[in-house]
Short mmCIF file of C-alpha atoms and ligand atoms in Angstrom, two decimals:
data_model
loop_
_atom_site.label_atom_id
_atom_site.label_comp_id
_atom_site.label_asym_id
_atom_site.label_seq_id
_atom_site.Cartn_x
_atom_site.Cartn_y
_atom_site.Cartn_z
CA MET A 1275 -6.13 26.54 33.72
CA SER A 1276 -6.57 25.78 30.07
CA ARG A 1277 -7.24 28.78 27.87
CA THR A 1278 -9.65 27.31 25.30
CA VAL A 1279 -11.27 30.23 23.44
CA THR A 1280 -12.87 28.41 20.45
CA GLU A 1281 -14.12 24.89 19.76
CA PRO A 1282 -11.15 22.76 18.56
CA MET A 1283 -11.46 21.45 14.97
CA SER A 1284 -10.31 18.20 13.43
CA PRO A 1285 -7.67 18.47 10.66
CA ASP A 1286 -10.26 17.18 8.12
CA ALA A 1287 -12.81 19.84 9.19
CA LEU A 1288 -10.22 22.58 9.12
CA VAL A 1289 -9.19 21.71 5.60
CA GLY A 1290 -12.84 21.25 4.52
CA ILE A 1291 -12.37 17.81 3.02
CA ASP A 1292 -16.03 16.63 3.21
CA ALA A 1293 -17.06 19.30 0.80
CA LEU A 1294 -14.86 17.65 -1.84
CA LEU A 1295 -16.51 14.22 -1.54
CA SER A 1296 -19.83 12.86 -2.84
CA GLU A 1297 -22.40 11.41 -0.53
CA GLU A 1298 -21.40 7.92 -1.63
CA GLU A 1299 -17.72 8.55 -1.08
CA ARG A 1300 -18.41 9.80 2.35
CA GLN A 1301 -20.47 6.67 3.06
CA ILE A 1302 -17.72 4.36 1.95
CA ARG A 1303 -15.16 6.26 3.95
CA ASP A 1304 -17.24 6.16 7.06
CA SER A 1305 -18.00 2.48 6.83
CA VAL A 1306 -14.27 1.68 6.42
CA ARG A 1307 -13.42 4.06 9.24
CA SER A 1308 -15.85 2.23 11.56
CA LEU A 1309 -14.49 -1.16 10.45
CA VAL A 1310 -10.98 0.06 11.44
CA LYS A 1311 -12.21 1.40 14.79
CA ARG A 1312 -14.16 -1.81 15.60
CA ARG A 1313 -11.90 -4.53 14.23
CA ILE A 1314 -8.34 -3.18 13.78
CA ALA A 1315 -7.67 -0.51 16.42
CA PRO A 1316 -8.30 -2.72 19.44
CA GLU A 1317 -5.98 -5.51 18.12
CA ILE A 1318 -3.30 -3.89 16.06
CA ALA A 1319 -0.72 -3.08 18.78
CA THR A 1320 -0.72 -6.74 19.90
CA TRP A 1321 -0.50 -8.04 16.32
CA TYR A 1322 2.30 -5.58 15.69
CA GLU A 1323 4.24 -6.55 18.80
CA ASN A 1324 3.86 -10.28 18.11
CA GLY A 1325 4.68 -9.86 14.41
CA GLU A 1326 1.47 -11.53 13.34
CA LEU A 1327 -1.64 -10.90 11.30
CA PRO A 1328 -4.81 -13.06 11.05
CA ALA A 1329 -4.63 -12.55 7.27
CA ARG A 1330 -7.15 -15.28 6.23
CA GLU A 1331 -9.75 -14.18 8.73
CA LEU A 1332 -9.32 -10.50 7.87
CA ALA A 1333 -9.34 -11.17 4.11
CA ARG A 1334 -12.81 -12.70 4.51
CA GLU A 1335 -14.06 -9.77 6.54
CA LEU A 1336 -12.61 -7.22 4.06
CA GLY A 1337 -14.14 -9.28 1.27
CA ASP A 1338 -17.58 -9.30 2.89
CA LEU A 1339 -17.36 -5.47 2.97
CA GLY A 1340 -16.51 -5.38 -0.77
CA LEU A 1341 -13.08 -3.89 -0.19
CA LEU A 1342 -11.02 -6.42 -2.18
CA GLY A 1343 -10.58 -5.37 -5.79
CA MET A 1344 -13.25 -2.76 -5.06
CA HIS A 1345 -12.44 -0.54 -8.00
CA LEU A 1346 -12.63 -3.39 -10.52
CA GLU A 1347 -15.81 -4.27 -12.46
CA GLY A 1348 -17.62 -7.58 -12.43
CA TYR A 1349 -16.30 -10.95 -11.12
CA GLY A 1350 -17.78 -10.19 -7.72
CA CYS A 1351 -15.97 -6.83 -7.45
CA ALA A 1352 -17.75 -3.72 -6.24
CA GLY A 1353 -16.87 -1.43 -9.15
CA THR A 1354 -16.41 1.74 -7.12
CA SER A 1355 -14.67 4.92 -8.28
CA ALA A 1356 -10.95 5.24 -7.89
CA VAL A 1357 -11.60 8.01 -5.32
CA ALA A 1358 -13.70 5.69 -3.22
CA TYR A 1359 -10.96 3.09 -3.36
CA GLY A 1360 -8.41 5.72 -2.38
CA LEU A 1361 -10.46 6.83 0.58
CA ALA A 1362 -10.83 3.19 1.68
CA CYS A 1363 -7.01 2.83 1.55
CA LEU A 1364 -6.66 6.04 3.58
CA GLU A 1365 -8.92 4.72 6.32
CA LEU A 1366 -7.31 1.28 6.36
CA GLU A 1367 -3.82 2.80 6.66
CA ALA A 1368 -5.05 4.98 9.55
CA GLY A 1369 -5.39 1.53 11.19
CA ASP A 1370 -2.04 0.21 10.02
CA SER A 1371 0.00 0.20 6.74
CA GLY A 1372 -0.03 -3.60 6.98
CA ILE A 1373 -3.81 -3.76 6.68
CA ARG A 1374 -3.75 -1.44 3.59
CA SER A 1375 -0.89 -3.58 2.24
CA LEU A 1376 -3.02 -6.70 2.45
CA VAL A 1377 -5.80 -4.98 0.51
CA SER A 1378 -3.46 -3.25 -1.97
CA VAL A 1379 -1.66 -6.45 -2.89
CA GLN A 1380 -4.83 -8.40 -3.16
CA GLY A 1381 -6.82 -5.91 -5.21
CA SER A 1382 -4.40 -3.67 -6.98
CA LEU A 1383 -1.56 -6.09 -7.76
CA ALA A 1384 -2.72 -9.77 -7.74
CA MET A 1385 -6.36 -9.21 -8.83
CA TYR A 1386 -5.54 -6.34 -11.13
CA ALA A 1387 -2.89 -8.40 -12.94
CA ILE A 1388 -5.40 -11.21 -13.64
CA TYR A 1389 -8.12 -8.74 -14.45
CA ALA A 1390 -6.03 -6.73 -16.90
CA PHE A 1391 -3.90 -9.39 -18.47
CA GLY A 1392 -5.54 -12.76 -17.66
CA SER A 1393 -7.75 -15.02 -19.80
CA GLU A 1394 -11.47 -15.23 -19.23
CA ASP A 1395 -10.90 -18.66 -17.60
CA GLN A 1396 -8.29 -17.22 -15.25
CA LYS A 1397 -10.61 -14.40 -14.31
CA GLN A 1398 -13.46 -16.82 -13.59
CA GLN A 1399 -11.12 -19.14 -11.68
CA TRP A 1400 -9.59 -16.54 -9.34
CA LEU A 1401 -11.32 -13.17 -9.20
CA PRO A 1402 -14.69 -14.10 -7.53
CA ARG A 1403 -12.89 -15.93 -4.70
CA MET A 1404 -10.31 -13.19 -4.36
CA ALA A 1405 -13.02 -10.51 -4.13
CA ALA A 1406 -14.72 -12.53 -1.44
CA GLY A 1407 -11.40 -12.98 0.42
CA THR A 1408 -11.65 -16.79 0.32
CA ALA A 1409 -8.56 -16.91 -1.87
CA ILE A 1410 -5.55 -14.69 -1.26
CA GLY A 1411 -3.13 -13.51 -3.91
CA CYS A 1412 0.47 -12.17 -3.90
CA PHE A 1413 2.52 -10.47 -6.55
CA GLY A 1414 6.12 -11.53 -7.10
CA LEU A 1415 8.24 -8.99 -8.98
CA THR A 1416 11.15 -8.10 -6.70
CA GLU A 1417 14.04 -10.50 -6.48
CA PRO A 1418 16.93 -10.76 -4.01
CA ASP A 1419 19.22 -8.98 -6.51
CA HIS A 1420 16.73 -6.93 -8.47
CA GLY A 1421 14.49 -4.46 -6.57
CA SER A 1422 14.38 -1.04 -8.21
CA ASP A 1423 15.54 -2.50 -11.48
CA PRO A 1424 13.10 -5.37 -12.17
CA ALA A 1425 14.21 -5.41 -15.86
CA GLY A 1426 17.25 -7.41 -14.56
CA MET A 1427 15.08 -10.21 -13.15
CA ARG A 1428 16.66 -13.69 -13.19
CA THR A 1429 13.51 -15.83 -12.60
CA ARG A 1430 13.21 -17.90 -15.88
CA ALA A 1431 10.23 -19.35 -17.69
CA THR A 1432 11.25 -21.97 -20.20
CA ARG A 1433 9.04 -24.03 -22.48
CA ASP A 1434 8.89 -27.77 -22.22
CA GLY A 1435 6.41 -29.09 -24.78
CA ASP A 1436 3.10 -27.41 -23.99
CA ASP A 1437 4.17 -26.55 -20.43
CA TRP A 1438 6.29 -23.85 -18.81
CA ILE A 1439 8.91 -24.54 -16.19
CA LEU A 1440 9.64 -21.66 -13.71
CA ASN A 1441 12.87 -21.38 -11.72
CA GLY A 1442 14.03 -18.52 -9.50
CA ALA A 1443 13.26 -16.63 -6.33
CA LYS A 1444 11.19 -13.56 -5.44
CA MET A 1445 11.92 -11.53 -2.27
CA TRP A 1446 9.95 -9.27 0.08
CA ILE A 1447 6.56 -10.51 -1.20
CA THR A 1448 3.57 -9.33 0.78
CA ASN A 1449 1.00 -12.06 1.55
CA GLY A 1450 3.44 -14.65 0.07
CA SER A 1451 3.16 -17.39 2.74
CA VAL A 1452 -0.66 -17.05 3.01
CA ALA A 1453 -1.41 -16.82 -0.71
CA ASP A 1454 -3.40 -19.31 -2.75
CA VAL A 1455 -2.21 -17.79 -5.97
CA ALA A 1456 1.07 -16.08 -6.73
CA VAL A 1457 1.28 -13.78 -9.68
CA VAL A 1458 4.93 -14.39 -10.74
CA TRP A 1459 6.78 -12.43 -13.28
CA ALA A 1460 9.58 -14.28 -15.14
CA ARG A 1461 11.87 -13.80 -18.13
CA SER A 1462 11.17 -16.03 -21.16
CA GLU A 1463 13.01 -16.18 -24.45
CA ASP A 1464 10.53 -13.69 -25.77
CA GLY A 1465 10.61 -11.24 -22.84
CA VAL A 1466 8.88 -10.85 -19.49
CA ARG A 1467 5.78 -12.97 -18.92
CA GLY A 1468 3.32 -13.34 -16.03
CA PHE A 1469 1.95 -16.50 -14.46
CA ALA A 1470 -0.91 -17.14 -12.08
CA VAL A 1471 0.76 -19.87 -10.01
CA PRO A 1472 -1.41 -21.93 -7.63
CA THR A 1473 0.71 -22.04 -4.51
CA ASP A 1474 0.20 -25.77 -4.03
CA THR A 1475 2.06 -26.47 -7.32
CA PRO A 1476 4.99 -28.83 -6.66
CA GLY A 1477 8.30 -26.89 -6.54
CA PHE A 1478 6.64 -23.70 -5.19
CA SER A 1479 7.50 -22.69 -1.65
CA ALA A 1480 7.03 -19.51 0.46
CA HIS A 1481 9.12 -18.67 3.54
CA THR A 1482 8.04 -15.92 5.90
CA ILE A 1483 10.62 -13.19 6.62
CA LYS A 1484 10.54 -12.80 10.40
CA SER A 1485 13.14 -10.18 11.29
CA LYS A 1486 11.23 -7.05 10.36
CA MET A 1487 11.16 -3.86 12.45
CA SER A 1488 8.49 -2.37 10.13
CA LEU A 1489 5.22 -3.69 8.71
CA ARG A 1490 5.18 -6.24 11.49
CA ALA A 1491 1.46 -6.78 11.09
CA SER A 1492 1.91 -7.94 7.52
CA VAL A 1493 3.03 -11.17 6.07
CA THR A 1494 6.26 -10.72 4.03
CA SER A 1495 7.86 -13.68 2.31
CA GLU A 1496 10.47 -15.12 0.02
CA LEU A 1497 9.05 -17.20 -2.86
CA VAL A 1498 11.13 -20.02 -4.20
CA LEU A 1499 10.38 -21.66 -7.55
CA GLU A 1500 12.21 -24.91 -8.28
CA ASP A 1501 11.13 -26.56 -11.55
CA VAL A 1502 7.56 -25.39 -11.11
CA ARG A 1503 5.67 -26.95 -14.07
CA LEU A 1504 2.65 -25.02 -15.34
CA PRO A 1505 0.34 -25.44 -18.25
CA ASP A 1506 0.18 -22.55 -20.80
CA SER A 1507 -3.31 -21.80 -19.37
CA ALA A 1508 -1.47 -20.47 -16.22
CA ARG A 1509 0.35 -17.75 -18.30
CA LEU A 1510 -1.35 -14.34 -18.38
CA PRO A 1511 -1.95 -14.04 -22.11
CA GLY A 1512 -2.17 -10.24 -22.14
CA ALA A 1513 1.22 -9.70 -20.43
CA THR A 1514 3.92 -9.55 -23.03
CA SER A 1515 6.61 -7.23 -21.57
CA LEU A 1516 7.74 -5.43 -18.44
CA ARG A 1517 5.01 -2.93 -19.23
CA ALA A 1518 2.46 -5.39 -17.67
CA PRO A 1519 3.86 -5.53 -14.15
CA LEU A 1520 4.71 -1.85 -14.22
CA SER A 1521 1.09 -1.05 -15.08
CA CYS A 1522 -0.01 -3.06 -12.02
CA LEU A 1523 2.34 -0.92 -9.91
CA ASN A 1524 0.42 2.24 -11.01
CA GLU A 1525 -2.67 0.78 -9.41
CA ALA A 1526 -1.01 -0.02 -6.13
CA ARG A 1527 0.96 3.17 -5.98
CA PHE A 1528 -2.31 5.05 -6.43
CA GLY A 1529 -3.65 3.34 -3.24
CA ILE A 1530 -0.58 4.46 -1.35
CA VAL A 1531 -1.12 8.06 -2.46
CA PHE A 1532 -4.24 8.04 -0.30
CA GLY A 1533 -3.18 5.37 2.18
CA ALA A 1534 -0.05 7.01 3.62
CA LEU A 1535 -2.16 10.04 4.45
CA GLY A 1536 -4.28 7.84 6.64
CA ALA A 1537 -1.24 6.96 8.75
CA ALA A 1538 -0.38 10.70 8.80
CA ARG A 1539 -3.85 11.65 9.93
CA ASP A 1540 -3.83 9.11 12.77
CA CYS A 1541 -0.41 10.49 14.03
CA LEU A 1542 -1.69 14.08 13.77
CA GLU A 1543 -4.96 13.41 15.55
CA THR A 1544 -3.08 11.44 18.29
CA ALA A 1545 -0.67 14.32 18.76
CA LEU A 1546 -3.52 16.81 18.78
CA ASP A 1547 -5.46 14.90 21.51
CA TYR A 1548 -2.28 14.32 23.54
CA SER A 1549 -1.28 18.00 23.41
CA ARG A 1550 -4.61 19.12 24.84
CA SER A 1551 -4.45 16.81 27.79
CA ARG A 1552 -0.68 16.70 28.57
CA ARG A 1553 0.31 19.44 30.98
CA GLN A 1554 3.76 20.88 31.62
CA PHE A 1555 4.68 24.18 33.30
CA ASP A 1556 1.05 24.28 34.52
CA ARG A 1557 -0.33 24.50 31.01
CA ALA A 1558 -1.56 22.12 28.35
CA ILE A 1559 1.35 21.61 25.93
CA ALA A 1560 -1.13 22.58 23.15
CA GLU A 1561 -0.93 26.11 24.52
CA PHE A 1562 2.75 26.51 23.59
CA GLN A 1563 3.37 28.25 20.38
CA LEU A 1564 6.08 25.69 19.31
CA THR A 1565 3.48 22.87 19.74
CA GLN A 1566 0.88 24.82 17.76
CA GLN A 1567 3.38 25.40 14.97
CA LYS A 1568 4.01 21.71 14.68
CA LEU A 1569 0.26 21.00 14.58
CA ALA A 1570 -0.37 23.70 12.01
CA ASP A 1571 2.51 22.51 9.80
CA MET A 1572 1.39 18.91 10.00
CA THR A 1573 -2.23 19.92 9.15
CA LEU A 1574 -1.03 21.97 6.20
CA GLU A 1575 0.98 19.09 4.69
CA TYR A 1576 -1.68 16.57 5.39
CA GLY A 1577 -4.33 18.85 3.78
CA LYS A 1578 -2.09 19.59 0.72
CA GLY A 1579 -1.54 15.76 0.41
CA VAL A 1580 -5.26 15.02 0.45
CA LEU A 1581 -5.97 17.75 -2.10
CA LEU A 1582 -3.30 16.28 -4.43
CA ALA A 1583 -4.66 12.74 -3.83
CA LEU A 1584 -8.20 13.79 -4.67
CA HIS A 1585 -6.97 15.64 -7.79
CA LEU A 1586 -5.20 12.45 -8.92
CA GLY A 1587 -8.21 10.28 -8.04
CA ARG A 1588 -10.52 12.53 -10.09
CA ARG A 1589 -8.06 12.26 -13.06
CA LYS A 1590 -7.95 8.50 -12.66
CA ASP A 1591 -11.76 8.36 -12.64
CA ALA A 1592 -11.70 10.41 -15.83
CA GLY A 1593 -9.36 7.82 -17.38
CA ASP A 1594 -6.60 10.38 -17.79
CA ILE A 1595 -3.75 9.79 -15.36
CA ALA A 1596 -0.08 9.07 -16.22
CA GLY A 1597 2.45 7.01 -14.25
CA HIS A 1598 4.52 10.11 -13.49
CA GLN A 1599 1.52 11.78 -11.95
CA VAL A 1600 1.01 8.78 -9.63
CA SER A 1601 4.66 9.10 -8.76
CA LEU A 1602 4.11 12.77 -7.66
CA GLY A 1603 1.39 11.62 -5.31
CA LYS A 1604 3.25 8.56 -3.96
CA LEU A 1605 6.43 10.55 -3.35
CA ASN A 1606 4.60 13.42 -1.64
CA SER A 1607 2.22 11.39 0.48
CA VAL A 1608 4.80 9.03 1.95
CA ARG A 1609 7.52 11.63 2.45
CA GLU A 1610 5.15 14.05 4.24
CA ALA A 1611 3.46 11.24 6.24
CA LEU A 1612 6.94 10.23 7.54
CA THR A 1613 7.65 13.81 8.57
CA ILE A 1614 4.26 14.09 10.20
CA ALA A 1615 4.84 10.84 12.11
CA ARG A 1616 8.18 12.03 13.37
CA THR A 1617 6.87 15.42 14.37
CA ALA A 1618 3.83 13.84 16.09
CA ARG A 1619 6.26 11.64 18.01
CA THR A 1620 8.03 14.65 19.42
CA ILE A 1621 4.77 16.02 20.76
CA LEU A 1622 4.18 12.80 22.61
CA GLY A 1623 7.58 12.98 24.26
CA ALA A 1624 8.67 9.66 25.72
CA SER A 1625 5.13 8.25 25.47
CA GLY A 1626 5.58 8.52 21.68
CA ILE A 1627 7.99 5.63 21.52
CA THR A 1628 5.51 3.12 23.15
CA SER A 1629 2.93 0.95 21.54
CA GLU A 1630 0.34 2.55 23.79
CA TYR A 1631 0.11 5.19 20.99
CA PRO A 1632 0.10 4.44 17.25
CA VAL A 1633 2.71 6.98 16.21
CA MET A 1634 5.95 5.01 16.36
CA ARG A 1635 4.23 2.04 14.71
CA HIS A 1636 3.10 4.25 11.81
CA ALA A 1637 6.55 5.90 11.57
CA ASN A 1638 8.18 2.43 11.38
CA ASN A 1639 5.65 1.22 8.81
CA LEU A 1640 6.19 4.29 6.66
CA GLU A 1641 9.82 3.38 6.32
CA SER A 1642 8.72 0.39 4.29
CA VAL A 1643 6.03 2.33 2.44
CA LEU A 1644 8.79 4.81 1.38
CA THR A 1645 10.72 1.89 -0.19
CA TYR A 1646 8.10 -0.44 -1.63
CA GLU A 1647 6.12 0.24 -4.74
CA GLY A 1648 9.14 2.22 -5.98
CA THR A 1649 11.53 3.95 -3.66
CA SER A 1650 11.35 7.69 -3.09
CA GLU A 1651 14.43 7.94 -5.27
CA MET A 1652 12.74 6.04 -8.10
CA HIS A 1653 9.71 8.33 -7.96
CA THR A 1654 11.95 11.40 -7.92
CA LEU A 1655 13.70 10.06 -11.10
CA ILE A 1656 10.38 9.27 -12.83
CA ILE A 1657 9.33 12.82 -12.26
CA GLY A 1658 12.72 14.13 -13.23
CA GLN A 1659 12.60 12.11 -16.50
CA ALA A 1660 9.05 13.44 -17.29
CA LEU A 1661 10.30 17.04 -16.72
CA THR A 1662 13.59 16.79 -18.67
CA GLY A 1663 13.00 14.02 -21.09
CA MET A 1664 16.23 12.52 -19.81
CA SER A 1665 16.61 9.32 -17.89
CA ALA A 1666 18.89 9.30 -14.86
CA PHE A 1667 18.26 5.60 -13.99
CA ARG A 1668 21.04 4.04 -15.96
P1 TGC B 879 11.13 1.33 -18.95
O1 TGC B 879 11.98 1.04 -20.17
O2 TGC B 879 10.95 2.74 -18.49
O3 TGC B 879 9.69 0.65 -19.18
C1 TGC B 879 9.48 -0.61 -19.69
C2 TGC B 879 8.12 -0.62 -20.27
O4 TGC B 879 7.14 -0.42 -19.27
C3 TGC B 879 6.47 0.84 -19.53
N1 TGC B 879 6.32 1.53 -18.28
C4 TGC B 879 5.10 1.64 -17.63
N2 TGC B 879 3.85 1.25 -18.03
C5 TGC B 879 2.90 1.54 -17.24
N3 TGC B 879 3.04 2.15 -16.09
C6 TGC B 879 4.30 2.59 -15.66
N4 TGC B 879 4.41 3.17 -14.47
C7 TGC B 879 5.35 2.33 -16.47
N5 TGC B 879 6.69 2.54 -16.39
C8 TGC B 879 7.22 2.09 -17.53
C9 TGC B 879 7.31 1.56 -20.52
O5 TGC B 879 6.59 2.43 -21.28
C10 TGC B 879 7.90 0.41 -21.28
O6 TGC B 879 6.96 -0.03 -22.24
P2 TGC B 879 7.28 -0.60 -23.72
O7 TGC B 879 6.04 -1.01 -24.23
O8 TGC B 879 7.93 0.59 -24.39
O9 TGC B 879 8.34 -1.70 -23.49
O10 TGC B 879 11.68 0.45 -17.82
P3 TGC B 879 12.98 0.50 -16.95
O11 TGC B 879 13.60 -0.84 -16.87
O12 TGC B 879 13.92 1.62 -17.42
O13 TGC B 879 12.50 0.90 -15.48
C11 TGC B 879 11.86 2.03 -15.19
C12 TGC B 879 11.62 2.12 -13.65
C13 TGC B 879 12.90 2.25 -12.89
C14 TGC B 879 10.73 3.36 -13.40
C15 TGC B 879 10.81 0.88 -13.19
O14 TGC B 879 11.61 -0.29 -13.27
C16 TGC B 879 10.37 0.96 -11.75
O15 TGC B 879 9.30 1.52 -11.49
N6 TGC B 879 11.12 0.44 -10.71
C17 TGC B 879 10.67 0.36 -9.40
C18 TGC B 879 10.26 -1.08 -9.07
C19 TGC B 879 9.10 -1.18 -8.12
O16 TGC B 879 8.34 -0.19 -7.92
N7 TGC B 879 8.83 -2.35 -7.64
C20 TGC B 879 7.69 -2.59 -6.81
C21 TGC B 879 7.44 -4.03 -6.57
S1 TGC B 879 5.83 -4.45 -5.98
C22 TGC B 879 5.86 -3.87 -4.40
O17 TGC B 879 6.72 -3.22 -3.95
C23 TGC B 879 4.63 -4.18 -3.69
S2 TGC B 879 4.59 -3.57 -2.07
C24 TGC B 879 2.89 -3.74 -1.86
C25 TGC B 879 2.37 -3.54 -0.50
O18 TGC B 879 2.66 -4.33 0.43
O19 TGC B 879 1.58 -2.64 -0.40
P1 FAD B 880 17.34 -1.43 -4.10
O1 FAD B 880 16.78 -1.40 -5.42
O2 FAD B 880 18.54 -2.26 -3.94
O3 FAD B 880 17.69 0.07 -3.74
C1 FAD B 880 18.57 0.43 -2.60
C2 FAD B 880 18.74 1.96 -2.63
O4 FAD B 880 19.37 2.33 -3.82
C3 FAD B 880 17.41 2.67 -2.58
O5 FAD B 880 17.52 3.88 -1.84
C4 FAD B 880 17.16 3.05 -4.03
O6 FAD B 880 16.33 4.17 -4.26
C5 FAD B 880 18.59 3.32 -4.47
N1 FAD B 880 18.75 3.23 -5.94
C6 FAD B 880 18.68 2.07 -6.72
N2 FAD B 880 18.80 2.40 -8.02
C7 FAD B 880 19.04 3.77 -8.07
C8 FAD B 880 19.23 4.66 -9.13
N3 FAD B 880 19.21 4.35 -10.45
N4 FAD B 880 19.41 5.96 -8.80
C9 FAD B 880 19.36 6.39 -7.47
N5 FAD B 880 19.14 5.60 -6.47
C10 FAD B 880 18.99 4.27 -6.78
N6 FAD B 880 8.04 -6.48 -4.00
C11 FAD B 880 7.19 -7.21 -4.75
O7 FAD B 880 7.42 -7.56 -5.91
N7 FAD B 880 5.97 -7.62 -4.23
C12 FAD B 880 5.61 -7.33 -2.98
O8 FAD B 880 4.51 -7.74 -2.53
C13 FAD B 880 6.45 -6.56 -2.12
N8 FAD B 880 6.18 -6.27 -0.82
C14 FAD B 880 7.05 -5.58 -0.06
C15 FAD B 880 6.78 -5.51 1.33
C16 FAD B 880 7.77 -4.90 2.20
C17 FAD B 880 7.48 -4.78 3.58
C18 FAD B 880 9.00 -4.37 1.59
C19 FAD B 880 9.94 -3.64 2.48
C20 FAD B 880 9.22 -4.55 0.30
C21 FAD B 880 8.29 -5.22 -0.57
N9 FAD B 880 8.59 -5.40 -1.92
C22 FAD B 880 7.71 -6.12 -2.72
C23 FAD B 880 9.91 -5.03 -2.48
C24 FAD B 880 9.98 -3.59 -2.82
O9 FAD B 880 9.27 -3.25 -3.98
C25 FAD B 880 11.50 -3.30 -3.03
O10 FAD B 880 12.08 -3.34 -1.74
C26 FAD B 880 11.76 -1.97 -3.67
O11 FAD B 880 11.32 -1.99 -5.02
C27 FAD B 880 13.31 -1.53 -3.64
O12 FAD B 880 14.08 -2.63 -4.00
P2 FAD B 880 15.34 -3.04 -3.03
O13 FAD B 880 14.84 -3.18 -1.68
O14 FAD B 880 15.93 -4.18 -3.72
O15 FAD B 880 16.31 -1.79 -3.01
#
């Protein structure tokens, strides 16, 4: 016999998260949550197993809901608060990190780069279509030999009369093979420059990376640029140094601060449900103190993560957030989400390793999330530098 003595609570209710959100924020969260339940949850295990994602179709659906570039103003973007954007990322990543990645790269990297550093013509050309999801963008910063240290990039932009010629390669680029526009960062004689490269430009090619055990429901590609000729009007005029791409990273890292907690919540809720129905030794495993300790610890870390994310979101909405503060959140959310995923997996026993439950998929995805947008080591060193004033990178 089960020994239920009080009504069980959800982790969100136990922490009291709703009280920290406005009515509008709760509405946006709930509408993204129901999209994930209706559109993503029934399909994701199959997409993941097959290593596929209907990215074009999904981009249009996400665009219809106003989720692409949703925190940007004008050009067909919804202009929501940073907190609302974060909550949307959290719900999307409760579905799968790959879905949040699609939205992050589109809105926070490709669109944001054009929005913050592009000319008015570039904004008019790309942003409305990208907000609608009829054009997809990618963001090419990482190279085969330069990941954590993008300052060493080898992709070159050289002048040829009024034009630019781009040569080089970018690696691990989300949305690369499905993109209509690639924001490409390259070294010129005068420093790092950014270009909005239409992907049908001769000399540009994208090759899907197939052999992934993580982020399988996400398109990841290598970009090759061989004598790609572009007019100066394709250069982002406001981007004049490495500061430009690093500023874009702040935006996408912010989405992950919330997003990773969505994956954590899904693992936690799955473990909670499972523990109440799975019986061993004639009792629900939820009745064992060791299981309850795991559930309590997971809820505590999840709750602390959401509180930090909301604090950072409120600071961002106040226009007062620094890169090292975003690093605090990215490091904490992903690290704790991974621990939660692994702990949840133990509660599910052998069932935890299957695709019948989302836990192992989230755990595998979070390995990528720990690495992309700055590895956990990079964020540790960013925080260390802010604290000590001393750089340990070089
Ligand atoms: P450093 O000398 O520190 O900085 C160069 C210039 O940039 C400025 N800056 C920033 N500006 C805005 N936001 C930030 N977070 C910034 N960090 C630095 C800095 O003030 C300086 O400006 P200026 O005007 O003085 O020149 O640069 P560094 O070469 O020493 O590198 C610092 C370091 C290691 C922190 C940086 O390179 C770094 O963050 N590396 C990690 C690389 C990374 O995160 N790559 C991500 C690629 S995109 C991706 O992964 C997408 S995954 C998406 C998905 O699918 O969801
Ligand atoms: P490396 O930089 O080679 O690092 C290897 C290890 O060394 C790490 O543990 C790192 O922390 C450590 N290390 C490096 N330097 C130091 C140091 N100074 N001190 C201590 N430790 C150090 N990039 C894009 O530009 N656009 C994208 O859309 C994109 N999407 C991605 C999607 C996926 C699924 C993945 C996995 C990656 C994606 N990336 C993308 C690339 C990602 O940003 C890089 O993988 C990441 O920045 C790390 O670079 P790296 O893999 O080359 O690792």
